[in-house]
Tab-separated table of C-alpha atoms and ligand atoms in Angstrom:
chain	number	residue	atom	x	y	z
O	1	MET	CA	50.049	-99.797	14.069
O	2	PHE	CA	48.424	-96.861	15.680
O	3	ILE	CA	44.739	-96.155	15.615
O	4	GLN	CA	43.163	-92.800	15.760
O	5	PRO	CA	40.278	-92.447	18.771
O	6	ALA	CA	37.699	-91.291	15.990
O	7	VAL	CA	38.229	-94.758	14.253
O	8	ILE	CA	37.871	-96.639	17.592
O	9	GLU	CA	34.707	-94.488	18.136
O	10	TYR	CA	33.270	-95.388	14.615
O	11	LEU	CA	33.946	-99.117	15.204
O	12	MET	CA	32.202	-99.083	18.719
O	13	GLU	CA	29.135	-97.827	17.144
O	14	THR	CA	28.695	-100.394	14.534
O	15	LYS	CA	26.370	-103.296	15.197
O	16	ASN	CA	29.326	-105.799	15.832
O	17	PRO	CA	32.493	-103.830	16.717
O	18	LEU	CA	34.678	-106.797	16.385
O	19	LYS	CA	33.356	-107.954	13.097
O	20	SER	CA	33.677	-104.448	11.867
O	21	ALA	CA	37.316	-104.100	13.110
O	22	GLU	CA	38.074	-107.647	11.444
O	23	GLN	CA	36.601	-106.366	8.188
O	24	MET	CA	38.603	-103.051	8.455
O	25	MET	CA	41.821	-105.093	9.235
O	26	THR	CA	41.634	-107.420	6.095
O	27	ASN	CA	41.210	-104.412	3.754
O	28	LEU	CA	43.982	-102.109	5.186
O	29	PRO	CA	46.630	-100.867	3.027
O	30	LYS	CA	49.742	-102.861	3.606
O	31	ASP	CA	51.912	-99.972	4.541
O	32	ALA	CA	49.395	-98.422	6.886
O	33	LEU	CA	51.071	-97.240	10.115
O	34	ILE	CA	48.349	-94.878	11.355
O	35	ILE	CA	44.641	-95.913	10.957
O	36	SER	CA	42.664	-92.692	10.424
O	37	MET	CA	39.073	-92.184	9.529
O	38	GLU	CA	40.255	-91.277	6.039
O	39	ILE	CA	41.505	-94.780	5.601
O	40	VAL	CA	38.398	-96.235	6.929
O	41	GLU	CA	36.216	-94.176	4.765
O	42	LYS	CA	38.191	-95.377	1.776
O	43	ILE	CA	37.836	-99.033	2.694
O	44	ILE	CA	34.116	-98.597	3.028
O	45	GLN	CA	33.962	-96.881	-0.467
O	46	ASP	CA	35.889	-99.564	-1.870
O	47	THR	CA	33.762	-102.247	-0.304
O	48	GLU	CA	30.583	-100.703	-1.544
O	49	LYS	CA	32.069	-100.535	-5.072
O	50	THR	CA	33.052	-104.118	-4.964
O	51	LYS	CA	30.415	-105.951	-2.991
O	52	GLY	CA	27.461	-103.398	-2.872
O	53	VAL	CA	27.810	-103.076	0.936
O	54	SER	CA	26.939	-99.778	2.058
O	55	LYS	CA	28.330	-97.899	5.301
O	56	ASN	CA	24.834	-97.951	6.627
O	57	LYS	CA	24.589	-101.734	6.461
O	58	ILE	CA	27.666	-102.006	8.556
O	59	SER	CA	26.303	-99.364	11.160
O	60	ALA	CA	22.482	-100.201	11.135
O	61	ASP	CA	21.738	-101.603	14.512
O	62	ILE	CA	18.276	-102.862	13.903
O	63	HIS	CA	15.827	-102.442	11.216
O	64	HIS	CA	16.602	-100.457	8.207
O	65	LYS	CA	14.008	-98.836	5.878
O	66	ASN	CA	14.873	-96.613	2.768
O	67	LEU	CA	12.065	-95.169	1.014
O	68	THR	CA	12.850	-93.386	-2.177
O	69	ASN	CA	10.751	-91.812	-5.039
O	70	LYS	CA	12.342	-90.765	-8.466
O	71	ASN	CA	11.654	-87.147	-8.618
O	72	PRO	CA	14.532	-84.973	-9.530
O	73	LEU	CA	15.842	-82.504	-7.072
O	74	ALA	CA	14.542	-79.129	-7.634
O	75	GLN	CA	15.077	-75.703	-6.045
O	76	GLU	CA	13.338	-72.507	-6.010
O	77	THR	CA	14.687	-68.967	-5.872
O	78	CYS	CA	12.895	-66.213	-3.869
O	79	HIS	CA	13.000	-62.487	-4.702
O	80	SER	CA	15.120	-61.895	-1.562
O	81	GLY	CA	17.888	-63.991	-3.148
O	82	TRP	CA	17.813	-67.121	-0.842
O	83	LYS	CA	16.993	-70.520	-2.001
O	84	LEU	CA	14.837	-73.132	-0.395
O	85	SER	CA	13.858	-76.436	-2.039
O	86	LEU	CA	10.502	-77.504	-2.989
O	87	SER	CA	10.284	-80.324	-0.760
O	88	LYS	CA	7.769	-82.232	-2.839
O	89	ASP	CA	10.341	-82.616	-5.550
O	90	VAL	CA	12.904	-84.271	-3.237
O	91	ASP	CA	13.409	-87.907	-2.627
O	92	THR	CA	12.221	-89.182	0.716
O	93	GLU	CA	14.953	-90.849	2.721
O	94	ILE	CA	13.909	-92.271	6.108
O	95	GLU	CA	16.202	-94.869	7.623
O	96	ILE	CA	15.465	-96.281	11.212
O	97	ILE	CA	18.910	-96.844	13.010
O	98	ARG	CA	17.759	-97.977	16.547
O	99	ASP	CA	14.353	-98.732	17.619
O	100	ILE	CA	12.835	-101.394	20.163
O	101	THR	CA	9.825	-101.912	17.801
O	102	GLY	CA	9.754	-105.680	17.096
O	103	GLN	CA	12.885	-106.241	19.186
O	104	SER	CA	11.715	-106.306	22.709
O	105	LEU	CA	12.914	-109.464	24.596
O	106	CYS	CA	11.499	-108.250	27.792
O	107	GLU	CA	10.512	-110.954	30.434
O	108	GLY	CA	10.239	-108.674	33.333
O	109	LYS	CA	11.920	-110.737	35.960
O	110	ILE	CA	13.801	-109.141	38.781
O	111	GLU	CA	17.207	-110.811	37.475
O	112	ASN	CA	16.630	-108.895	34.191
O	113	PHE	CA	16.837	-105.653	35.926
O	114	ALA	CA	20.454	-106.791	37.199
O	115	GLU	CA	21.351	-107.690	33.626
O	116	LEU	CA	20.075	-104.254	32.421
O	117	PHE	CA	22.186	-102.434	34.832
O	118	LEU	CA	25.293	-104.570	34.214
O	119	TYR	CA	24.705	-104.002	30.474
O	120	ARG	CA	24.405	-100.089	31.091
O	121	TYR	CA	27.620	-100.197	33.484
O	122	ARG	CA	29.815	-101.903	31.019
O	123	ASN	CA	28.734	-99.725	28.033
O	124	LEU	CA	29.267	-96.502	29.957
O	125	SER	CA	32.437	-97.568	31.845
O	126	HIS	CA	33.735	-98.395	28.381
O	127	LEU	CA	33.043	-94.878	27.065
O	128	LEU	CA	34.432	-93.239	30.251
O	129	LYS	CA	37.650	-95.213	29.799
O	130	ARG	CA	38.337	-92.970	26.679
O	131	ARG	CA	38.102	-89.804	28.892
O	132	GLN	CA	41.320	-88.382	30.278
O	133	GLY	CA	41.560	-88.838	33.886
O	134	VAL	CA	39.832	-92.151	34.345
O	135	ARG	CA	41.585	-94.125	31.568
O	136	ASN	CA	43.593	-96.189	34.235
O	137	ALA	CA	40.543	-96.504	36.558
O	138	ILE	CA	41.071	-99.523	38.865
O	139	PRO	CA	38.310	-102.105	40.205
O	140	LEU	CA	36.886	-100.986	43.410
O	141	ASN	CA	38.106	-104.007	45.145
O	142	ARG	CA	41.892	-103.207	44.389
O	143	ILE	CA	41.983	-99.836	46.251
O	144	LYS	CA	44.547	-99.693	48.934
O	145	LYS	CA	44.827	-97.247	51.891
O	146	ASP	CA	47.922	-95.584	50.985
O	147	GLY	CA	46.925	-91.826	50.332
O	148	ARG	CA	47.642	-91.998	46.681
O	149	GLU	CA	46.110	-90.416	43.799
O	150	ILE	CA	43.425	-92.876	42.209
O	151	SER	CA	40.707	-93.102	39.506
O	152	LEU	CA	37.617	-95.072	39.791
O	153	ILE	CA	34.379	-95.723	37.764
O	154	GLY	CA	31.080	-96.968	39.306
O	155	ILE	CA	27.354	-96.640	39.339
O	156	VAL	CA	25.932	-94.545	42.126
O	157	ALA	CA	24.193	-96.763	44.425
O	158	ASP	CA	23.245	-93.757	46.929
O	159	VAL	CA	24.009	-90.164	47.308
O	160	ARG	CA	23.238	-88.106	50.316
O	161	GLU	CA	24.327	-84.720	51.909
O	162	THR	CA	26.086	-84.384	55.225
O	163	ILE	CA	24.994	-81.928	57.913
O	164	THR	CA	28.097	-79.926	57.021
O	165	GLY	CA	26.908	-79.763	53.229
O	166	ASN	CA	29.382	-82.265	51.743
O	167	ILE	CA	28.067	-85.006	49.691
O	168	LEU	CA	28.809	-88.776	50.310
O	169	ILE	CA	28.321	-91.246	47.307
O	170	GLU	CA	28.126	-94.967	47.437
O	171	LEU	CA	29.953	-96.173	44.351
O	172	GLU	CA	29.451	-99.712	43.044
O	173	ASP	CA	31.053	-101.891	40.470
O	174	GLU	CA	30.821	-105.597	39.615
O	175	HIS	CA	33.207	-106.283	42.638
O	176	ASP	CA	32.681	-104.046	45.518
O	177	THR	CA	30.952	-100.987	46.955
O	178	ILE	CA	32.916	-97.918	48.498
O	179	THR	CA	31.989	-94.495	49.876
O	180	VAL	CA	33.496	-91.304	48.117
O	181	LEU	CA	33.354	-87.874	49.795
O	182	LEU	CA	32.790	-84.770	47.751
O	183	SER	CA	33.767	-81.687	49.405
O	184	LYS	CA	31.620	-78.748	49.081
O	185	ASP	CA	35.035	-76.649	49.300
O	186	THR	CA	36.810	-78.293	46.499
O	187	MET	CA	34.060	-79.164	43.903
O	188	ASN	CA	31.368	-77.165	42.410
O	189	THR	CA	29.537	-80.155	40.758
O	190	VAL	CA	28.450	-81.835	44.067
O	191	ALA	CA	24.708	-81.133	43.529
O	192	THR	CA	24.447	-82.801	40.188
O	193	VAL	CA	25.302	-86.445	40.958
O	194	VAL	CA	22.166	-88.638	40.691
O	195	LYS	CA	21.490	-91.953	41.870
O	196	ASP	CA	22.107	-94.763	39.390
O	197	GLU	CA	24.177	-92.854	37.044
O	198	ILE	CA	27.546	-94.104	35.965
O	199	ILE	CA	30.609	-91.717	36.820
O	200	GLY	CA	34.237	-91.598	36.931
O	201	ILE	CA	35.993	-90.219	39.794
O	202	THR	CA	39.469	-88.839	40.443
O	203	GLY	CA	40.648	-88.467	44.039
O	204	LYS	CA	42.960	-89.774	46.704
O	205	THR	CA	42.685	-92.713	48.980
O	206	SER	CA	42.926	-92.197	52.910
O	207	ARG	CA	45.759	-93.757	54.984
O	208	ASN	CA	43.544	-94.570	57.964
O	209	SER	CA	40.011	-94.943	56.557
O	210	ASP	CA	38.207	-96.460	53.548
O	211	LEU	CA	36.874	-93.096	52.443
O	212	ILE	CA	37.939	-91.765	48.970
O	213	MET	CA	38.349	-88.146	48.742
O	214	ALA	CA	37.069	-87.123	45.396
O	215	GLU	CA	38.913	-84.322	43.420
O	216	SER	CA	36.779	-84.379	40.273
O	217	ILE	CA	33.676	-86.064	38.601
O	218	ILE	CA	34.208	-87.360	35.054
O	219	ARG	CA	31.075	-88.101	32.860
O	220	PRO	CA	31.177	-90.115	29.644
O	221	ASP	CA	29.851	-87.060	27.680
O	222	ILE	CA	29.752	-86.657	23.871
O	223	SER	CA	32.801	-85.629	21.972
O	224	LEU	CA	33.796	-82.059	21.508
O	225	GLY	CA	33.037	-80.826	18.106
O	226	HIS	CA	30.518	-83.103	16.664
O	227	LYS	CA	30.333	-82.388	12.857
O	228	LYS	CA	26.669	-82.422	11.813
O	229	ASN	CA	25.449	-84.528	8.819
O	230	HIS	CA	23.534	-82.510	6.100
O	231	ALA	CA	21.090	-83.126	3.585
O	232	GLN	CA	21.865	-82.252	-0.089
O	233	SER	CA	19.173	-79.789	-0.392
O	234	ASP	CA	17.439	-77.128	1.607
O	235	ILE	CA	14.596	-79.204	2.822
O	236	SER	CA	13.198	-79.000	6.295
O	237	VAL	CA	11.925	-81.126	9.268
O	238	ALA	CA	9.270	-79.624	11.575
O	239	PHE	CA	8.581	-80.927	15.114
O	240	LEU	CA	5.284	-80.988	16.613
O	241	SER	CA	4.929	-82.682	19.903
O	242	ASP	CA	2.174	-83.317	22.442
O	243	ILE	CA	-0.789	-82.760	20.176
O	244	HIS	CA	-3.091	-84.539	22.586
O	245	MET	CA	-5.825	-84.847	19.997
O	246	GLY	CA	-8.997	-85.827	21.898
O	247	SER	CA	-8.520	-83.396	24.774
O	248	LYS	CA	-10.999	-80.574	25.267
O	249	THR	CA	-7.851	-78.164	25.514
O	250	PHE	CA	-6.573	-79.356	21.988
O	251	LEU	CA	-5.890	-75.948	20.307
O	252	LYS	CA	-8.146	-76.311	17.183
O	253	ARG	CA	-7.851	-72.632	16.023
O	254	GLU	CA	-3.968	-72.755	16.199
O	255	TRP	CA	-3.737	-76.165	14.614
O	256	ASN	CA	-5.895	-74.878	11.642
O	257	ARG	CA	-3.591	-71.938	11.225
O	258	PHE	CA	-0.682	-74.467	11.171
O	259	ILE	CA	-2.454	-76.493	8.401
O	260	GLU	CA	-3.246	-73.337	6.363
O	261	TRP	CA	0.381	-72.248	6.579
O	262	MET	CA	1.670	-75.745	5.463
O	263	LYS	CA	-0.774	-75.415	2.391
O	264	GLY	CA	1.241	-72.251	1.549
O	265	LYS	CA	-1.898	-70.146	1.935
O	266	THR	CA	-0.675	-67.842	4.983
O	267	GLY	CA	2.481	-66.127	6.026
O	268	ASN	CA	4.779	-63.738	4.259
O	269	GLU	CA	6.787	-64.618	1.353
O	270	LYS	CA	9.590	-65.936	3.438
O	271	GLN	CA	7.241	-68.021	5.647
O	272	ARG	CA	5.569	-69.551	2.546
O	273	ALA	CA	8.818	-70.515	1.062
O	274	LEU	CA	9.658	-72.219	4.483
O	275	ALA	CA	6.348	-74.113	4.421
O	276	ARG	CA	7.166	-75.305	0.922
O	277	SER	CA	10.638	-76.546	2.178
O	278	VAL	CA	9.029	-78.820	4.959
O	279	LYS	CA	9.351	-82.463	3.883
O	280	TYR	CA	9.037	-84.215	7.267
O	281	LEU	CA	7.065	-83.661	10.439
O	282	VAL	CA	8.144	-85.431	13.429
O	283	VAL	CA	5.632	-86.089	16.558
O	284	PRO	CA	7.915	-86.876	19.580
O	285	GLY	CA	4.846	-88.446	21.722
O	286	ASP	CA	1.517	-87.644	23.167
O	287	ALA	CA	0.070	-87.637	19.707
O	288	VAL	CA	-3.425	-88.265	21.579
O	289	GLU	CA	-4.761	-87.414	24.990
O	290	GLY	CA	-5.288	-91.078	25.800
O	291	ILE	CA	-7.660	-92.338	28.454
O	292	GLY	CA	-7.315	-93.064	32.143
O	293	ILE	CA	-3.795	-91.365	32.181
O	294	TYR	CA	-4.668	-89.275	35.406
O	295	PRO	CA	-7.477	-89.045	37.864
O	296	HIS	CA	-10.830	-87.723	36.342
O	297	GLN	CA	-9.239	-87.344	33.084
O	298	GLU	CA	-12.726	-88.005	31.409
O	299	ASP	CA	-13.731	-84.600	32.500
O	300	ASP	CA	-11.116	-83.184	30.068
O	301	LEU	CA	-11.928	-85.374	27.185
O	302	GLU	CA	-13.705	-84.110	23.874
O	303	ILE	CA	-13.245	-87.732	22.264
O	304	LEU	CA	-14.043	-90.421	24.874
O	305	ASP	CA	-12.688	-93.356	22.627
O	306	LEU	CA	-8.833	-94.039	22.245
O	307	PHE	CA	-9.434	-95.568	18.716
O	308	ASP	CA	-11.647	-92.518	17.670
O	309	GLN	CA	-8.939	-89.977	19.058
O	310	TYR	CA	-6.265	-91.661	16.663
O	311	ALA	CA	-8.918	-91.526	13.848
O	312	ALA	CA	-9.357	-87.784	14.495
O	313	LEU	CA	-5.650	-87.264	14.372
O	314	SER	CA	-5.395	-89.294	11.207
O	315	GLU	CA	-8.092	-86.915	9.569
O	316	HIS	CA	-6.152	-83.914	10.803
O	317	PHE	CA	-2.979	-85.348	9.181
O	318	LYS	CA	-4.771	-85.833	5.940
O	319	LEU	CA	-5.318	-82.099	5.634
O	320	LEU	CA	-1.564	-81.598	5.214
O	321	PRO	CA	0.045	-81.670	1.718
O	322	ASP	CA	0.501	-84.964	0.174
O	323	HIS	CA	4.135	-84.862	-0.040
O	324	ILE	CA	4.787	-84.537	3.656
O	325	GLU	CA	6.126	-87.553	5.476
O	326	LEU	CA	4.845	-87.838	9.195
O	327	ILE	CA	6.987	-89.781	11.943
O	328	VAL	CA	4.872	-90.563	15.044
O	329	GLN	CA	6.398	-91.752	18.276
O	330	PRO	CA	4.479	-92.577	21.298
O	331	GLY	CA	4.495	-90.819	24.685
O	332	ASN	CA	3.036	-91.450	28.020
O	333	HIS	CA	-0.468	-90.619	26.792
O	334	ASP	CA	-0.340	-92.910	23.909
O	335	ALA	CA	-1.807	-96.443	23.628
O	336	VAL	CA	1.432	-98.521	24.174
O	337	ARG	CA	3.007	-99.855	27.323
O	338	GLN	CA	4.139	-97.201	29.638
O	339	SER	CA	7.679	-98.429	30.427
O	340	LEU	CA	10.574	-97.391	28.334
O	341	PRO	CA	11.581	-98.304	25.856
O	342	GLN	CA	8.205	-98.048	24.052
O	343	PRO	CA	7.266	-99.882	20.890
O	344	ALA	CA	5.532	-98.152	17.969
O	345	LEU	CA	1.844	-97.824	18.165
O	346	ASP	CA	-0.031	-101.061	17.407
O	347	LYS	CA	-0.938	-102.051	13.914
O	348	ASP	CA	-4.557	-101.775	14.545
O	349	ILE	CA	-3.861	-98.141	15.190
O	350	GLN	CA	-1.467	-97.739	12.363
O	351	LYS	CA	-4.040	-98.975	9.908
O	352	LEU	CA	-6.171	-95.785	10.664
O	353	PHE	CA	-3.491	-93.623	8.997
O	354	ALA	CA	-2.366	-92.924	5.371
O	355	ASP	CA	0.867	-94.411	4.046
O	356	ASN	CA	2.777	-91.274	4.477
O	357	THR	CA	2.680	-91.723	8.311
O	358	HIS	CA	5.359	-93.845	9.831
O	359	PHE	CA	5.573	-95.265	13.336
O	360	ILE	CA	8.715	-95.388	15.495
O	361	GLY	CA	9.155	-96.567	19.283
O	362	ASN	CA	10.320	-94.231	22.026
O	363	PRO	CA	13.218	-93.511	21.992
O	364	CYS	CA	14.315	-93.924	18.377
O	365	TYR	CA	17.418	-92.954	16.423
O	366	PHE	CA	16.736	-92.369	12.720
O	367	LYS	CA	17.882	-90.583	9.803
O	368	LEU	CA	15.976	-87.908	7.494
O	369	SER	CA	17.788	-87.274	4.266
O	370	ASN	CA	21.256	-88.142	6.000
O	371	VAL	CA	20.543	-86.122	9.173
O	372	GLU	CA	20.525	-88.219	12.317
O	373	ILE	CA	17.913	-87.521	14.956
O	374	LEU	CA	17.492	-88.879	18.414
O	375	SER	CA	13.788	-88.572	19.263
O	376	TYR	CA	12.513	-89.200	22.816
O	377	HIS	CA	9.326	-88.270	24.428
O	378	GLY	CA	11.122	-87.191	27.583
O	379	GLN	CA	9.257	-88.850	30.474
O	380	SER	CA	12.428	-88.515	32.508
O	381	LEU	CA	12.843	-84.823	32.192
O	382	ILE	CA	10.829	-84.500	35.419
O	383	ASP	CA	13.089	-86.934	37.334
O	384	PHE	CA	16.240	-84.754	36.507
O	385	VAL	CA	14.301	-81.546	37.899
O	386	THR	CA	13.446	-83.472	40.986
O	387	HIS	CA	17.009	-84.512	41.738
O	388	ILE	CA	19.078	-81.641	40.385
O	389	PRO	CA	18.024	-78.255	41.980
O	390	SER	CA	19.423	-76.083	39.301
O	391	LEU	CA	17.246	-77.562	36.551
O	392	ARG	CA	13.836	-76.120	35.614
O	393	GLN	CA	10.964	-78.056	33.938
O	394	ASN	CA	10.447	-75.156	31.585
O	395	ARG	CA	14.007	-75.026	30.353
O	396	PRO	CA	14.322	-78.692	29.050
O	397	ALA	CA	17.363	-77.880	26.782
O	398	GLY	CA	19.404	-77.540	29.876
O	399	ILE	CA	18.226	-81.084	31.058
O	400	MET	CA	18.929	-82.591	27.577
O	401	LYS	CA	22.524	-81.559	27.889
O	402	GLU	CA	22.761	-83.345	31.383
O	403	MET	CA	21.285	-86.505	29.491
O	404	LEU	CA	24.161	-86.107	26.743
O	405	GLN	CA	26.778	-85.862	29.315
O	406	ARG	CA	25.576	-88.965	31.062
O	407	ARG	CA	25.042	-90.494	27.730
O	408	HIS	CA	21.734	-91.922	29.001
O	409	LEU	CA	18.184	-90.657	28.700
O	410	ALA	CA	16.772	-91.770	32.050
O	411	PRO	CA	19.641	-92.694	34.458
O	412	ILE	CA	17.510	-92.299	37.670
O	413	TYR	CA	15.641	-95.532	38.408
O	414	GLY	CA	12.586	-95.568	40.465
O	415	GLY	CA	11.302	-91.998	39.829
O	416	ASN	CA	8.374	-91.057	37.459
O	417	THR	CA	9.945	-92.855	34.569
O	418	HIS	CA	8.918	-96.572	34.262
O	419	ILE	CA	11.727	-98.706	32.666
O	420	ALA	CA	11.307	-102.281	31.328
O	421	PRO	CA	14.224	-104.759	31.795
O	422	GLU	CA	15.224	-105.201	28.213
O	423	LYS	CA	18.249	-107.173	27.357
O	424	GLU	CA	19.809	-104.222	25.825
O	425	ASP	CA	19.756	-100.607	27.196
O	426	HIS	CA	17.923	-98.645	24.565
O	427	LEU	CA	18.076	-95.530	26.744
O	428	LEU	CA	21.981	-95.332	26.337
O	429	ILE	CA	22.972	-92.501	24.178
O	430	GLN	CA	25.402	-94.629	22.254
O	431	ARG	CA	25.457	-92.396	19.067
O	432	THR	CA	25.860	-88.654	18.884
O	433	PRO	CA	22.951	-87.357	16.803
O	434	ASP	CA	22.748	-84.140	14.812
O	435	ILE	CA	19.294	-83.251	16.336
O	436	PHE	CA	18.095	-84.318	19.788
O	437	VAL	CA	14.378	-83.839	20.226
O	438	THR	CA	12.078	-84.244	23.247
O	439	GLY	CA	8.607	-83.280	24.299
O	440	HIS	CA	6.348	-83.986	27.512
O	441	VAL	CA	7.037	-80.722	29.228
O	442	HIS	CA	4.926	-78.749	26.776
O	443	VAL	CA	7.377	-75.887	26.014
O	444	MET	CA	9.382	-74.884	23.201
O	445	GLU	CA	13.092	-74.343	23.529
O	446	VAL	CA	15.981	-74.696	21.207
O	447	GLY	CA	19.620	-75.033	22.313
O	448	GLU	CA	22.945	-76.459	21.260
O	449	TYR	CA	25.541	-78.592	23.001
O	450	ARG	CA	28.787	-79.681	21.392
O	451	GLY	CA	27.375	-79.606	17.833
O	452	VAL	CA	23.993	-81.284	18.774
O	453	THR	CA	20.897	-79.256	18.183
O	454	LEU	CA	18.491	-79.646	21.210
O	455	ILE	CA	14.843	-79.077	20.755
O	456	ASN	CA	11.871	-79.388	23.010
O	457	ALA	CA	8.877	-79.186	20.641
O	458	SER	CA	5.928	-77.298	22.278
O	459	THR	CA	2.472	-78.614	22.533
O	460	TRP	CA	-0.963	-78.334	20.864
O	461	GLN	CA	-2.875	-78.204	24.066
O	462	SER	CA	-3.611	-75.274	26.344
O	463	GLN	CA	-3.097	-75.560	30.091
O	464	THR	CA	-5.377	-78.246	31.476
O	465	ASP	CA	-6.763	-78.137	35.075
O	466	TYR	CA	-4.288	-80.886	36.067
O	467	GLN	CA	-1.350	-78.995	34.867
O	468	ARG	CA	-2.667	-75.735	36.470
O	469	MET	CA	-2.751	-77.787	39.777
O	470	ARG	CA	0.933	-78.653	39.332
O	471	ASN	CA	1.969	-75.353	38.130
O	472	ILE	CA	2.827	-76.251	34.682
O	473	GLU	CA	2.690	-73.337	32.215
O	474	PRO	CA	2.859	-74.643	28.624
O	475	HIS	CA	4.137	-72.695	25.512
O	476	PRO	CA	1.611	-73.993	22.945
O	477	ALA	CA	1.305	-73.930	19.172
O	478	LYS	CA	5.095	-73.138	18.545
O	479	LEU	CA	6.695	-75.056	15.584
O	480	PRO	CA	10.597	-75.367	15.543
O	481	ILE	CA	11.865	-76.140	11.966
O	482	VAL	CA	15.185	-77.215	11.064
O	483	ASN	CA	16.782	-76.753	7.631
O	484	LEU	CA	18.393	-80.189	6.990
O	485	ARG	CA	21.144	-78.630	4.709
O	486	THR	CA	22.276	-76.028	7.095
O	487	GLY	CA	21.167	-77.078	10.422
O	488	HIS	CA	19.475	-73.673	10.900
O	489	VAL	CA	16.467	-73.542	13.186
O	490	THR	CA	13.561	-71.276	12.668
O	491	ALA	CA	10.457	-71.222	15.112
O	492	LEU	CA	7.100	-70.210	14.109
O	493	ASP	CA	4.352	-69.077	16.556
O	494	PHE	CA	0.896	-70.016	15.676
O	495	GLN	CA	-0.607	-68.518	18.831
O	496	THR	CA	0.224	-65.063	18.333
O	497	HIS	CA	0.923	-64.857	14.455
O	498	PHE	CA	-0.862	-66.274	11.196
O	499	THR	CA	-4.365	-64.949	12.717
M	501	FE2	FE1	2.099	-84.129	26.780
M	502	FE2	FE1	4.022	-86.681	28.101
């Protein structure tokens, strides 16, 4: 039998690929010659009918939460002719797909880091082997000095520039370490290789030295033409990152404008309809300002107690219409461990919030009304800027693209981003989301890469002295909103509009 690559990809994304493959094999039609996604989908449908097993149960990696209410779906027609759903009449569907919360097995020993990197290497080299060019990559200890074409996969142990402007990479796998030369004349991607990332290389061996001459660099990357999942109705999700409640620079006036708009009290007809379509609000980290995050932070605090900061945030959330569901993720200013992956906020803090507020870890894969979101606060955005000269902190969409190409949220170890040695690497981008959202750098940018919507979700804090010192110019009080049926993105500006 032949198997389509999409089927392999689907199986590899399930919790237990071997078990899923076995399940599929036992249910295959007898005359099947080519196993296509259509056949797999039919098997899933048949299994659902007979056993009540859903596709999501096969693919859900960790805990799984489905929240529904029984209101019928309703739509509203505006005078201009376009339709947006009344979000309050649409069922709530929140499903957590992958999250560290309650799953942390971290012991923090040195050997755990070796295990983490091995996990990362094995997963990403597996993904890389599907890519043309490195499909037949050989282990590094089997290289011969014969001047032949060769392909290799390894983790970048070191990368440095020579006096003549070429790049030397120390590449490592489970067996050996070798040196690869990237000539500035033959390659234009030389400046993008970062320490600790896993790459594929095509090139030639030398006859008289151990040096490998690289011809191309291949990254795991996401597949071309990702087809977005859609909600059934025109409901929306809005992203508001980096609220920094408790800071003296929290933008109260702009926040109040946002609340008034959400209540349908301000804006033109189209903007009011948009407000009514919002069903979910996602906060990708730095919900509060926190305490002791940077030197002399107390001078910048309006609310000095951490619990009081969350209590104030909860009061602000209570001003939103009742039908809104909030999804709150921690960032580096929040009251959880600083190392990634970060679990959801503590139960004692969660108790301060109403039932419509859901707490997730950082990063987290989840679905809102069938649309898959990868939400990540974005601590490592700065590390990318430090290591790749062409990237800019105020252009995060370009950095998010680099993450997707490496299929890793924080490949560089030992920079600004602290990483906990968990048994599994939760920073791997194992699934291709429909929306990839980050925060942390306090700007708003929307982009698209291979069918994935990229969003950095602004901030609700104006420039602090600390940011002024570090030359960080925020784009505050912007609200990116995604229509979950069409994928269309709209952004509202509460700094200059809704006055
Ligand atoms: Fe922030
Ligand atoms: Fe942050």
